[in-house]
mmCIF file of C-alpha atoms in Angstrom:
data_model
loop_
_atom_site.group_PDB
_atom_site.id
_atom_site.type_symbol
_atom_site.label_atom_id
_atom_site.label_comp_id
_atom_site.label_asym_id
_atom_site.label_seq_id
_atom_site.Cartn_x
_atom_site.Cartn_y
_atom_site.Cartn_z
ATOM 1 C CA MET A 1 -7.622 -11.956 -22.802
ATOM 2 C CA ARG A 2 -4.966 -10.267 -24.930
ATOM 3 C CA SER A 3 -2.009 -8.597 -23.242
ATOM 4 C CA LEU A 4 0.203 -5.752 -24.407
ATOM 5 C CA LEU A 5 2.915 -7.142 -22.133
ATOM 6 C CA ASP A 6 5.518 -9.761 -23.012
ATOM 7 C CA VAL A 7 4.397 -12.169 -20.299
ATOM 8 C CA PRO A 8 6.939 -14.942 -21.087
ATOM 9 C CA ALA A 9 9.779 -12.414 -20.821
ATOM 10 C CA LEU A 10 8.398 -11.036 -17.572
ATOM 11 C CA ARG A 11 8.148 -14.548 -16.163
ATOM 12 C CA ALA A 12 11.725 -15.237 -17.235
ATOM 13 C CA ASP A 13 12.659 -12.168 -15.177
ATOM 14 C CA THR A 14 10.753 -13.658 -12.218
ATOM 15 C CA PRO A 15 12.417 -16.910 -11.074
ATOM 16 C CA GLY A 16 9.743 -17.662 -8.494
ATOM 17 C CA SER A 17 7.013 -17.811 -11.131
ATOM 18 C CA GLU A 18 8.235 -21.247 -12.237
ATOM 19 C CA LYS A 19 8.203 -22.673 -8.710
ATOM 20 C CA VAL A 20 4.800 -21.597 -7.362
ATOM 21 C CA VAL A 21 1.523 -20.095 -8.504
ATOM 22 C CA HIS A 22 2.030 -16.819 -6.698
ATOM 23 C CA PHE A 23 -1.373 -15.262 -6.015
ATOM 24 C CA ASN A 24 -0.242 -13.349 -2.930
ATOM 25 C CA ASN A 25 1.053 -10.182 -4.568
ATOM 26 C CA ALA A 26 -1.079 -8.114 -2.193
ATOM 27 C CA GLY A 27 1.188 -9.537 0.524
ATOM 28 C CA CYS A 28 4.530 -9.621 -1.278
ATOM 29 C CA GLY A 29 5.186 -9.583 -4.983
ATOM 30 C CA LEU A 30 7.866 -11.887 -6.373
ATOM 31 C CA LEU A 31 11.202 -10.117 -6.812
ATOM 32 C CA ALA A 32 12.381 -9.507 -10.361
ATOM 33 C CA LYS A 33 15.992 -10.315 -11.250
ATOM 34 C CA PRO A 34 17.128 -6.661 -11.455
ATOM 35 C CA VAL A 35 15.809 -6.015 -7.938
ATOM 36 C CA LEU A 36 17.587 -9.030 -6.500
ATOM 37 C CA ALA A 37 20.790 -8.153 -8.360
ATOM 38 C CA ALA A 38 20.819 -4.583 -7.033
ATOM 39 C CA MET A 39 20.481 -5.797 -3.458
ATOM 40 C CA LEU A 40 23.020 -8.620 -3.667
ATOM 41 C CA ASP A 41 25.528 -6.398 -5.412
ATOM 42 C CA HIS A 42 25.396 -3.877 -2.600
ATOM 43 C CA LEU A 43 25.568 -6.511 0.141
ATOM 44 C CA ASN A 44 28.669 -7.925 -1.519
ATOM 45 C CA LEU A 45 30.175 -4.443 -1.601
ATOM 46 C CA GLU A 46 29.409 -3.969 2.108
ATOM 47 C CA ALA A 47 31.087 -7.300 2.871
ATOM 48 C CA GLU A 48 34.174 -6.329 0.884
ATOM 49 C CA THR A 49 34.611 -2.668 1.853
ATOM 50 C CA GLY A 50 32.427 -1.895 4.919
ATOM 51 C CA GLY A 51 28.928 -0.542 5.359
ATOM 52 C CA TYR A 52 29.717 3.180 5.510
ATOM 53 C CA GLU A 53 32.207 2.910 2.690
ATOM 54 C CA ALA A 54 29.743 1.031 0.466
ATOM 55 C CA ALA A 55 27.062 3.660 1.112
ATOM 56 C CA ALA A 56 29.484 6.426 0.161
ATOM 57 C CA ALA A 57 30.505 4.601 -3.003
ATOM 58 C CA ARG A 58 26.881 4.197 -4.044
ATOM 59 C CA ALA A 59 25.657 7.626 -2.963
ATOM 60 C CA SER A 60 24.367 8.585 -6.416
ATOM 61 C CA GLU A 61 22.497 5.284 -6.775
ATOM 62 C CA VAL A 62 20.946 5.778 -3.324
ATOM 63 C CA THR A 63 19.787 9.234 -4.393
ATOM 64 C CA GLY A 64 18.211 7.473 -7.356
ATOM 65 C CA PHE A 65 15.642 5.970 -4.984
ATOM 66 C CA TYR A 66 14.047 9.398 -4.542
ATOM 67 C CA ASP A 67 14.138 10.058 -8.290
ATOM 68 C CA GLU A 68 12.485 6.737 -9.109
ATOM 69 C CA ILE A 69 9.723 6.956 -6.492
ATOM 70 C CA ALA A 70 9.043 10.584 -7.416
ATOM 71 C CA ALA A 71 8.720 9.650 -11.089
ATOM 72 C CA LEU A 72 6.407 6.781 -10.129
ATOM 73 C CA ILE A 73 3.867 9.051 -8.410
ATOM 74 C CA ASN A 74 4.389 12.381 -10.225
ATOM 75 C CA ALA A 75 6.205 14.115 -7.378
ATOM 76 C CA ARG A 76 9.570 15.745 -6.788
ATOM 77 C CA PRO A 77 12.423 13.884 -5.081
ATOM 78 C CA ARG A 78 12.487 16.396 -2.207
ATOM 79 C CA ASN A 79 8.958 15.317 -1.273
ATOM 80 C CA ILE A 80 9.859 11.631 -0.811
ATOM 81 C CA ALA A 81 11.077 9.988 2.410
ATOM 82 C CA PHE A 82 12.205 6.379 2.727
ATOM 83 C CA ALA A 83 10.511 4.369 5.491
ATOM 84 C CA ALA A 84 11.042 0.923 6.969
ATOM 85 C CA SER A 85 7.401 0.086 6.192
ATOM 86 C CA ALA A 86 4.179 1.732 5.158
ATOM 87 C CA THR A 87 2.938 1.529 8.740
ATOM 88 C CA HIS A 88 6.085 3.286 9.945
ATOM 89 C CA ALA A 89 5.549 5.979 7.324
ATOM 90 C CA TYR A 90 1.895 6.325 8.353
ATOM 91 C CA SER A 91 2.572 6.588 12.086
ATOM 92 C CA THR A 92 5.428 9.043 11.494
ATOM 93 C CA ALA A 93 3.115 11.197 9.416
ATOM 94 C CA LEU A 94 0.402 11.070 12.102
ATOM 95 C CA SER A 95 2.929 12.039 14.772
ATOM 96 C CA SER A 96 3.606 15.288 12.916
ATOM 97 C CA ILE A 97 -0.002 16.493 13.246
ATOM 98 C CA ARG A 98 -0.678 18.399 16.468
ATOM 99 C CA PHE A 99 -3.855 16.694 17.629
ATOM 100 C CA GLU A 100 -5.841 18.170 20.501
ATOM 101 C CA PRO A 101 -8.877 16.927 22.447
ATOM 102 C CA GLY A 102 -12.007 17.188 20.322
ATOM 103 C CA ASP A 103 -10.214 17.082 16.976
ATOM 104 C CA VAL A 104 -11.949 14.943 14.367
ATOM 105 C CA VAL A 105 -10.358 12.307 12.134
ATOM 106 C CA LEU A 106 -12.675 11.595 9.209
ATOM 107 C CA THR A 107 -12.062 8.237 7.556
ATOM 108 C CA THR A 108 -13.901 5.397 5.805
ATOM 109 C CA ARG A 109 -15.319 2.008 6.735
ATOM 110 C CA ASN A 110 -12.856 0.253 4.412
ATOM 111 C CA ASP A 111 -9.412 0.994 5.741
ATOM 112 C CA PHE A 112 -6.263 -0.843 6.746
ATOM 113 C CA ILE A 113 -6.357 -2.357 10.229
ATOM 114 C CA SER A 114 -3.167 -0.651 11.459
ATOM 115 C CA ASN A 115 -4.466 2.757 10.393
ATOM 116 C CA GLN A 116 -7.670 2.249 12.347
ATOM 117 C CA ILE A 117 -5.750 1.068 15.408
ATOM 118 C CA ALA A 118 -3.591 4.192 15.156
ATOM 119 C CA PHE A 119 -6.723 6.370 15.148
ATOM 120 C CA LEU A 120 -8.032 4.525 18.195
ATOM 121 C CA SER A 121 -4.696 5.144 19.900
ATOM 122 C CA LEU A 122 -5.039 8.861 19.141
ATOM 123 C CA ARG A 123 -8.517 8.768 20.656
ATOM 124 C CA LYS A 124 -7.204 7.079 23.788
ATOM 125 C CA ARG A 125 -4.274 9.472 24.229
ATOM 126 C CA PHE A 126 -5.590 12.809 22.957
ATOM 127 C CA GLY A 127 -9.381 12.519 22.972
ATOM 128 C CA VAL A 128 -9.611 12.604 19.187
ATOM 129 C CA GLU A 129 -13.006 11.719 17.703
ATOM 130 C CA ILE A 130 -13.094 9.181 14.875
ATOM 131 C CA VAL A 131 -15.868 9.627 12.301
ATOM 132 C CA HIS A 132 -16.500 7.041 9.580
ATOM 133 C CA ALA A 133 -18.157 8.174 6.366
ATOM 134 C CA PRO A 134 -20.934 5.835 5.171
ATOM 135 C CA ASP A 135 -20.689 3.552 2.149
ATOM 136 C CA THR A 136 -22.939 3.512 -0.892
ATOM 137 C CA ARG A 137 -25.202 0.532 -1.492
ATOM 138 C CA GLU A 138 -22.968 -0.575 -4.331
ATOM 139 C CA GLY A 139 -19.926 -0.561 -2.084
ATOM 140 C CA GLY A 140 -17.197 1.935 -1.343
ATOM 141 C CA VAL A 141 -17.352 5.266 0.398
ATOM 142 C CA ASP A 142 -20.143 7.729 -0.382
ATOM 143 C CA VAL A 143 -18.064 10.731 -1.446
ATOM 144 C CA GLU A 144 -20.915 13.235 -1.196
ATOM 145 C CA ALA A 145 -21.798 12.069 2.310
ATOM 146 C CA MET A 146 -18.117 12.290 3.235
ATOM 147 C CA ALA A 147 -17.938 15.815 1.811
ATOM 148 C CA ALA A 148 -20.962 16.801 3.895
ATOM 149 C CA LEU A 149 -19.157 15.529 7.001
ATOM 150 C CA MET A 150 -16.114 17.566 6.005
ATOM 151 C CA ARG A 151 -18.233 20.707 5.938
ATOM 152 C CA THR A 152 -20.098 20.056 9.185
ATOM 153 C CA ARG A 153 -17.349 18.450 11.284
ATOM 154 C CA ARG A 154 -14.265 20.307 9.954
ATOM 155 C CA PRO A 155 -11.920 17.364 10.601
ATOM 156 C CA LYS A 156 -8.305 17.911 11.573
ATOM 157 C CA LEU A 157 -7.446 15.084 9.181
ATOM 158 C CA VAL A 158 -9.191 13.209 6.370
ATOM 159 C CA ALA A 159 -7.778 9.720 5.767
ATOM 160 C CA ALA A 160 -8.588 7.124 3.116
ATOM 161 C CA THR A 161 -7.075 3.896 1.853
ATOM 162 C CA HIS A 162 -6.934 3.611 -1.930
ATOM 163 C CA ILE A 163 -7.408 -0.188 -1.927
ATOM 164 C CA PRO A 164 -8.054 -1.872 1.425
ATOM 165 C CA THR A 165 -6.123 -5.038 2.136
ATOM 166 C CA ASN A 166 -9.285 -7.050 2.820
ATOM 167 C CA SER A 167 -11.028 -6.681 -0.562
ATOM 168 C CA GLY A 168 -10.606 -5.632 -4.171
ATOM 169 C CA LEU A 169 -12.450 -2.336 -3.687
ATOM 170 C CA VAL A 170 -10.794 0.676 -5.341
ATOM 171 C CA GLN A 171 -11.785 3.796 -3.432
ATOM 172 C CA PRO A 172 -12.295 7.168 -5.228
ATOM 173 C CA VAL A 173 -9.348 8.868 -3.514
ATOM 174 C CA ALA A 174 -9.055 11.631 -6.130
ATOM 175 C CA ALA A 175 -12.708 12.602 -5.666
ATOM 176 C CA ILE A 176 -12.158 12.756 -1.898
ATOM 177 C CA GLY A 177 -9.038 14.831 -2.477
ATOM 178 C CA ARG A 178 -10.927 17.416 -4.517
ATOM 179 C CA ARG A 179 -13.338 17.966 -1.625
ATOM 180 C CA CYS A 180 -10.423 18.295 0.791
ATOM 181 C CA ARG A 181 -8.699 20.916 -1.358
ATOM 182 C CA GLU A 182 -11.922 22.916 -1.651
ATOM 183 C CA LEU A 183 -12.114 23.103 2.156
ATOM 184 C CA GLY A 184 -8.395 23.319 2.912
ATOM 185 C CA LEU A 185 -8.323 20.058 4.891
ATOM 186 C CA LEU A 186 -5.330 17.825 5.500
ATOM 187 C CA TYR A 187 -5.546 14.606 3.508
ATOM 188 C CA LEU A 188 -3.664 11.356 4.146
ATOM 189 C CA VAL A 189 -3.843 8.457 1.650
ATOM 190 C CA ASP A 190 -2.705 4.861 2.145
ATOM 191 C CA ALA A 191 -1.652 3.629 -1.304
ATOM 192 C CA CYS A 192 -0.083 0.314 -0.282
ATOM 193 C CA GLN A 193 -2.126 -1.853 -2.638
ATOM 194 C CA SER A 194 -2.292 0.569 -5.567
ATOM 195 C CA ILE A 195 1.414 1.426 -5.989
ATOM 196 C CA GLY A 196 2.682 -0.919 -8.690
ATOM 197 C CA GLN A 197 -0.834 -1.983 -9.669
ATOM 198 C CA TYR A 198 -2.189 1.340 -10.984
ATOM 199 C CA PRO A 199 -0.734 4.674 -12.063
ATOM 200 C CA VAL A 200 -0.796 6.856 -8.943
ATOM 201 C CA ASP A 201 -0.557 10.641 -9.317
ATOM 202 C CA VAL A 202 -0.281 12.596 -6.074
ATOM 203 C CA GLU A 203 -1.237 15.808 -7.863
ATOM 204 C CA GLU A 204 -4.434 14.265 -9.177
ATOM 205 C CA ILE A 205 -5.225 12.703 -5.794
ATOM 206 C CA GLY A 206 -4.516 15.946 -3.967
ATOM 207 C CA ALA A 207 -2.881 14.250 -1.000
ATOM 208 C CA ASP A 208 -0.878 16.152 1.591
ATOM 209 C CA LEU A 209 0.562 12.821 2.716
ATOM 210 C CA LEU A 210 0.684 9.477 0.930
ATOM 211 C CA THR A 211 2.205 6.253 2.204
ATOM 212 C CA SER A 212 3.055 2.938 0.642
ATOM 213 C CA THR A 213 5.078 -0.187 1.079
ATOM 214 C CA CYS A 214 7.417 -1.340 -1.683
ATOM 215 C CA ARG A 215 6.971 -5.085 -1.191
ATOM 216 C CA LYS A 216 3.508 -5.637 -2.681
ATOM 217 C CA PHE A 217 2.553 -4.918 -6.290
ATOM 218 C CA LEU A 218 5.703 -2.822 -6.736
ATOM 219 C CA ARG A 219 7.679 -6.054 -6.199
ATOM 220 C CA GLY A 220 10.340 -4.518 -3.977
ATOM 221 C CA PRO A 221 11.963 -6.055 -0.880
ATOM 222 C CA ARG A 222 10.359 -6.470 2.517
ATOM 223 C CA GLY A 223 11.159 -3.898 5.198
ATOM 224 C CA SER A 224 10.705 -0.935 2.868
ATOM 225 C CA GLY A 225 8.225 1.798 2.105
ATOM 226 C CA PHE A 226 7.975 5.508 1.497
ATOM 227 C CA LEU A 227 6.153 8.650 2.527
ATOM 228 C CA PHE A 228 5.178 11.462 0.182
ATOM 229 C CA VAL A 229 4.958 14.866 1.900
ATOM 230 C CA SER A 230 3.514 17.833 0.018
ATOM 231 C CA ASP A 231 5.161 21.248 -0.058
ATOM 232 C CA ARG A 232 2.093 22.650 1.707
ATOM 233 C CA PHE A 233 2.620 20.277 4.610
ATOM 234 C CA LEU A 234 6.363 20.936 4.774
ATOM 235 C CA ASP A 235 5.920 24.710 4.578
ATOM 236 C CA ALA A 236 3.419 24.583 7.454
ATOM 237 C CA GLY A 237 6.269 23.364 9.665
ATOM 238 C CA HIS A 238 5.005 19.851 10.376
ATOM 239 C CA GLU A 239 7.679 17.486 11.641
ATOM 240 C CA PRO A 240 7.642 14.043 13.270
ATOM 241 C CA LEU A 241 7.381 13.820 17.037
ATOM 242 C CA PHE A 242 10.761 12.124 17.339
ATOM 243 C CA ILE A 243 13.113 13.717 14.836
ATOM 244 C CA ASP A 244 16.730 12.598 14.716
ATOM 245 C CA MET A 245 20.121 13.760 13.432
ATOM 246 C CA HIS A 246 19.233 12.899 9.849
ATOM 247 C CA GLY A 247 15.981 14.881 9.851
ATOM 248 C CA ALA A 248 17.323 17.900 11.711
ATOM 249 C CA ARG A 249 20.462 19.912 12.390
ATOM 250 C CA TRP A 250 21.442 20.563 16.025
ATOM 251 C CA SER A 251 21.943 24.279 15.525
ATOM 252 C CA ALA A 252 22.626 25.324 19.140
ATOM 253 C CA PRO A 253 22.756 23.643 22.575
ATOM 254 C CA GLY A 254 19.049 24.321 23.013
ATOM 255 C CA ALA A 255 17.775 24.355 19.445
ATOM 256 C CA TYR A 256 17.513 22.363 16.212
ATOM 257 C CA GLU A 257 16.433 23.079 12.660
ATOM 258 C CA PRO A 258 14.401 20.493 10.733
ATOM 259 C CA ALA A 259 15.414 19.643 7.178
ATOM 260 C CA LYS A 260 13.648 21.630 4.495
ATOM 261 C CA SER A 261 12.645 18.517 2.550
ATOM 262 C CA ALA A 262 10.791 15.311 3.392
ATOM 263 C CA SER A 263 14.073 13.954 4.743
ATOM 264 C CA ARG A 264 12.958 15.391 8.091
ATOM 265 C CA PHE A 265 10.715 12.296 8.260
ATOM 266 C CA GLU A 266 13.650 9.910 7.821
ATOM 267 C CA GLU A 267 16.141 8.468 10.296
ATOM 268 C CA TRP A 268 19.907 8.218 10.209
ATOM 269 C CA GLU A 269 20.174 4.467 9.735
ATOM 270 C CA PHE A 270 19.243 3.079 6.316
ATOM 271 C CA PRO A 271 19.163 -0.483 4.936
ATOM 272 C CA TYR A 272 21.053 0.618 1.841
ATOM 273 C CA ALA A 273 20.732 -2.659 -0.059
ATOM 274 C CA THR A 274 16.973 -2.465 0.479
ATOM 275 C CA VAL A 275 16.848 1.165 -0.691
ATOM 276 C CA LEU A 276 18.662 0.209 -3.883
ATOM 277 C CA GLY A 277 16.293 -2.731 -4.359
ATOM 278 C CA CYS A 278 13.307 -0.381 -4.050
ATOM 279 C CA ALA A 279 14.800 1.970 -6.637
ATOM 280 C CA ALA A 280 15.253 -0.980 -8.999
ATOM 281 C CA ALA A 281 11.672 -2.135 -8.372
ATOM 282 C CA ALA A 282 10.235 1.301 -9.147
ATOM 283 C CA ARG A 283 12.375 1.558 -12.277
ATOM 284 C CA TYR A 284 11.265 -1.905 -13.373
ATOM 285 C CA ALA A 285 7.576 -1.094 -12.893
ATOM 286 C CA ARG A 286 7.888 2.078 -14.940
ATOM 287 C CA GLU A 287 9.740 0.203 -17.696
ATOM 288 C CA VAL A 288 7.040 -2.474 -17.821
ATOM 289 C CA GLY A 289 4.453 0.330 -17.946
ATOM 290 C CA LEU A 290 1.883 1.180 -15.290
ATOM 291 C CA GLU A 291 -0.883 1.745 -17.830
ATOM 292 C CA ALA A 292 -0.412 -1.741 -19.267
ATOM 293 C CA ILE A 293 -0.123 -3.233 -15.776
ATOM 294 C CA SER A 294 -3.315 -1.480 -14.683
ATOM 295 C CA ARG A 295 -5.200 -3.136 -17.525
ATOM 296 C CA ARG A 296 -3.795 -6.658 -17.243
ATOM 297 C CA THR A 297 -3.688 -7.195 -13.494
ATOM 298 C CA PRO A 298 -7.332 -6.274 -12.684
ATOM 299 C CA ALA A 299 -8.427 -8.227 -15.777
ATOM 300 C CA LEU A 300 -6.771 -11.373 -14.418
ATOM 301 C CA ALA A 301 -8.593 -10.765 -11.128
ATOM 302 C CA ALA A 302 -11.919 -10.326 -12.945
ATOM 303 C CA ARG A 303 -11.366 -13.638 -14.722
ATOM 304 C CA LEU A 304 -10.670 -15.262 -11.370
ATOM 305 C CA ARG A 305 -13.833 -13.791 -9.818
ATOM 306 C CA ASP A 306 -15.875 -15.157 -12.697
ATOM 307 C CA GLY A 307 -14.379 -18.602 -12.195
ATOM 308 C CA LEU A 308 -14.886 -18.606 -8.438
ATOM 309 C CA GLY A 309 -18.405 -17.212 -8.733
ATOM 310 C CA ALA A 310 -19.475 -20.272 -10.708
ATOM 311 C CA ILE A 311 -18.477 -22.692 -7.921
ATOM 312 C CA ALA A 312 -21.187 -23.985 -5.590
ATOM 313 C CA GLY A 313 -20.431 -23.150 -1.960
ATOM 314 C CA VAL A 314 -18.116 -20.240 -2.841
ATOM 315 C CA GLU A 315 -19.114 -16.601 -2.293
ATOM 316 C CA VAL A 316 -17.023 -13.865 -3.872
ATOM 317 C CA LEU A 317 -16.988 -10.980 -1.400
ATOM 318 C CA ASP A 318 -15.622 -8.029 -3.383
ATOM 319 C CA ARG A 319 -18.047 -5.146 -3.859
ATOM 320 C CA GLY A 320 -17.790 -1.736 -5.480
ATOM 321 C CA PRO A 321 -17.957 0.064 -8.818
ATOM 322 C CA GLU A 322 -14.241 -0.559 -9.485
ATOM 323 C CA LEU A 323 -12.362 -3.657 -8.381
ATOM 324 C CA GLY A 324 -8.628 -4.256 -8.417
ATOM 325 C CA ALA A 325 -6.496 -7.381 -8.231
ATOM 326 C CA LEU A 326 -7.434 -8.486 -4.713
ATOM 327 C CA VAL A 327 -9.989 -11.284 -4.919
ATOM 328 C CA THR A 328 -11.636 -12.375 -1.664
ATOM 329 C CA PHE A 329 -14.065 -15.229 -1.119
ATOM 330 C CA SER A 330 -15.584 -17.471 1.523
ATOM 331 C CA ILE A 331 -16.154 -21.202 1.136
ATOM 332 C CA LYS A 332 -18.619 -23.446 2.917
ATOM 333 C CA GLY A 333 -17.462 -26.455 4.874
ATOM 334 C CA TRP A 334 -13.929 -25.303 5.584
ATOM 335 C CA GLU A 335 -12.086 -23.604 8.430
ATOM 336 C CA ALA A 336 -9.548 -20.940 7.600
ATOM 337 C CA VAL A 337 -6.174 -22.559 8.300
ATOM 338 C CA PRO A 338 -6.963 -26.023 6.860
ATOM 339 C CA PHE A 339 -8.258 -24.411 3.677
ATOM 340 C CA LYS A 340 -5.131 -22.313 3.182
ATOM 341 C CA GLU A 341 -2.983 -25.352 3.938
ATOM 342 C CA ALA A 342 -4.849 -27.252 1.224
ATOM 343 C CA MET A 343 -4.064 -24.422 -1.217
ATOM 344 C CA ASP A 344 -0.433 -24.396 -0.070
ATOM 345 C CA ALA A 345 -0.228 -28.130 -0.742
ATOM 346 C CA ARG A 346 -1.173 -27.359 -4.358
ATOM 347 C CA ARG A 347 1.667 -24.805 -4.533
ATOM 348 C CA ILE A 348 -0.779 -21.900 -4.712
ATOM 349 C CA ASN A 349 0.251 -18.919 -2.609
ATOM 350 C CA SER A 350 -2.624 -17.056 -0.949
ATOM 351 C CA ALA A 351 -3.446 -15.138 2.233
ATOM 352 C CA LEU A 352 -6.089 -15.282 4.953
ATOM 353 C CA SER A 353 -8.054 -12.294 6.207
ATOM 354 C CA TYR A 354 -10.061 -12.368 9.440
ATOM 355 C CA ARG A 355 -12.847 -10.212 10.826
ATOM 356 C CA GLN A 356 -10.369 -8.510 13.161
ATOM 357 C CA PHE A 357 -8.626 -7.154 10.034
ATOM 358 C CA ALA A 358 -11.776 -5.436 8.772
ATOM 359 C CA GLN A 359 -14.378 -5.056 11.499
ATOM 360 C CA PHE A 360 -16.800 -2.925 9.460
ATOM 361 C CA ASP A 361 -16.445 -4.632 6.086
ATOM 362 C CA PHE A 362 -16.537 -8.217 7.350
ATOM 363 C CA GLY A 363 -19.300 -7.329 9.776
ATOM 364 C CA ASP A 364 -21.389 -6.037 6.874
ATOM 365 C CA LYS A 365 -20.624 -9.179 4.874
ATOM 366 C CA ASP A 366 -21.210 -11.434 7.901
ATOM 367 C CA VAL A 367 -18.016 -13.445 7.447
ATOM 368 C CA GLU A 368 -15.375 -14.401 10.006
ATOM 369 C CA TRP A 369 -12.638 -15.060 7.482
ATOM 370 C CA CYS A 370 -11.905 -15.192 3.796
ATOM 371 C CA LEU A 371 -9.137 -16.277 1.475
ATOM 372 C CA ARG A 372 -7.451 -13.551 -0.547
ATOM 373 C CA LEU A 373 -5.965 -14.241 -3.968
ATOM 374 C CA SER A 374 -4.037 -11.474 -5.721
ATOM 375 C CA PRO A 375 -2.613 -12.141 -9.194
ATOM 376 C CA HIS A 376 -0.200 -9.798 -10.934
ATOM 377 C CA TYR A 377 0.810 -9.072 -14.506
ATOM 378 C CA TYR A 378 3.372 -11.902 -14.674
ATOM 379 C CA ASN A 379 0.707 -14.480 -13.820
ATOM 380 C CA THR A 380 -1.039 -16.242 -16.680
ATOM 381 C CA GLU A 381 -4.613 -16.948 -17.668
ATOM 382 C CA ARG A 382 -3.822 -20.658 -17.331
ATOM 383 C CA GLU A 383 -2.806 -20.100 -13.719
ATOM 384 C CA VAL A 384 -6.056 -18.226 -13.051
ATOM 385 C CA ASP A 385 -8.081 -21.117 -14.429
ATOM 386 C CA ASP A 386 -5.999 -23.683 -12.533
ATOM 387 C CA VAL A 387 -6.532 -21.830 -9.255
ATOM 388 C CA ALA A 388 -10.291 -21.684 -9.822
ATOM 389 C CA ALA A 389 -10.249 -25.412 -10.602
ATOM 390 C CA ALA A 390 -8.345 -26.121 -7.382
ATOM 391 C CA VAL A 391 -10.924 -24.182 -5.354
ATOM 392 C CA ALA A 392 -13.726 -26.083 -7.118
ATOM 393 C CA GLU A 393 -12.059 -29.379 -6.212
ATOM 394 C CA LEU A 394 -11.793 -28.366 -2.566
ATOM 395 C CA ALA A 395 -15.341 -27.035 -2.482
ATOM 396 C CA ALA A 396 -16.617 -30.392 -3.720
#
């Protein structure tokens, strides 16, 4: 497999790549040197001058976070809000929608566990109905069937995850978005696993709200994420349930005015070193090139699937017309934790997924657990082959 990327240079920028075979980028990507430097530099400044003073000194660089994330997803800075995590961004966005008993949330069978739990919480508290669109035989949501449900059920919210955490499936979020725009429906997209792996364009997707972490394929620090909020959503007056002094102005003893921009979804306290690290991560991804990344990273995963698929006792579980860089498989004769520990002992980073993480998908596949391997552009073909060989050794 030929690469347009300078892989040796990228690995030199990634100190961890020489210590482990890091195939857990769907959990946390390895930090690049510029990201680490941005964070350490600010922490040193806080130690030397004070937290508030350091934030004031770096105000323009902090503002750069919004510029970088906006450029990453084809948005404007005013439509970006920092969040402590993607789940925090998601729940804050949900809290701004005025759900009433009988409202419908239309979603898919392949979604992130926390999103589904949030919908169930809405059902418990407000009497919201949750409707799951069916999948095609090939795998992935049936867009036409979902569109039919949009027309007949008129959901208060349509929600989809671009790439679920439990498989390599890439969902057709732009096709769903077109149907939502035609019917004027609110659309929320979880892009946690696609940001940093693929070019993501909020205009093309047609999302009113889009959430992501920064720690996965974007290779930013933990404890960080962002929320995109469209002008349509802002202009409609949506605001989070608990808005604070950063997101609103206390205009009179009995009144407040929410911020005009997506900052109404933020809170006063910021981990400024983390924000600067996220800005550096987004800048780094754009400099490497999302188009080149989107070709190399899924190709490494496809090579890995081919290698695993040839091993007796191993079943590759990913299904769908388009597959990204999350490779999931089951293996006969092993329990979950001992198998991962055996991979850890070979200095191969991986992740476990259980049925409770994906009740519909794992129920359909009739598996209780799987191992997830997620290479990224700084991994090598040799590492892919070595990982497949390690699995073959354990399977034997």
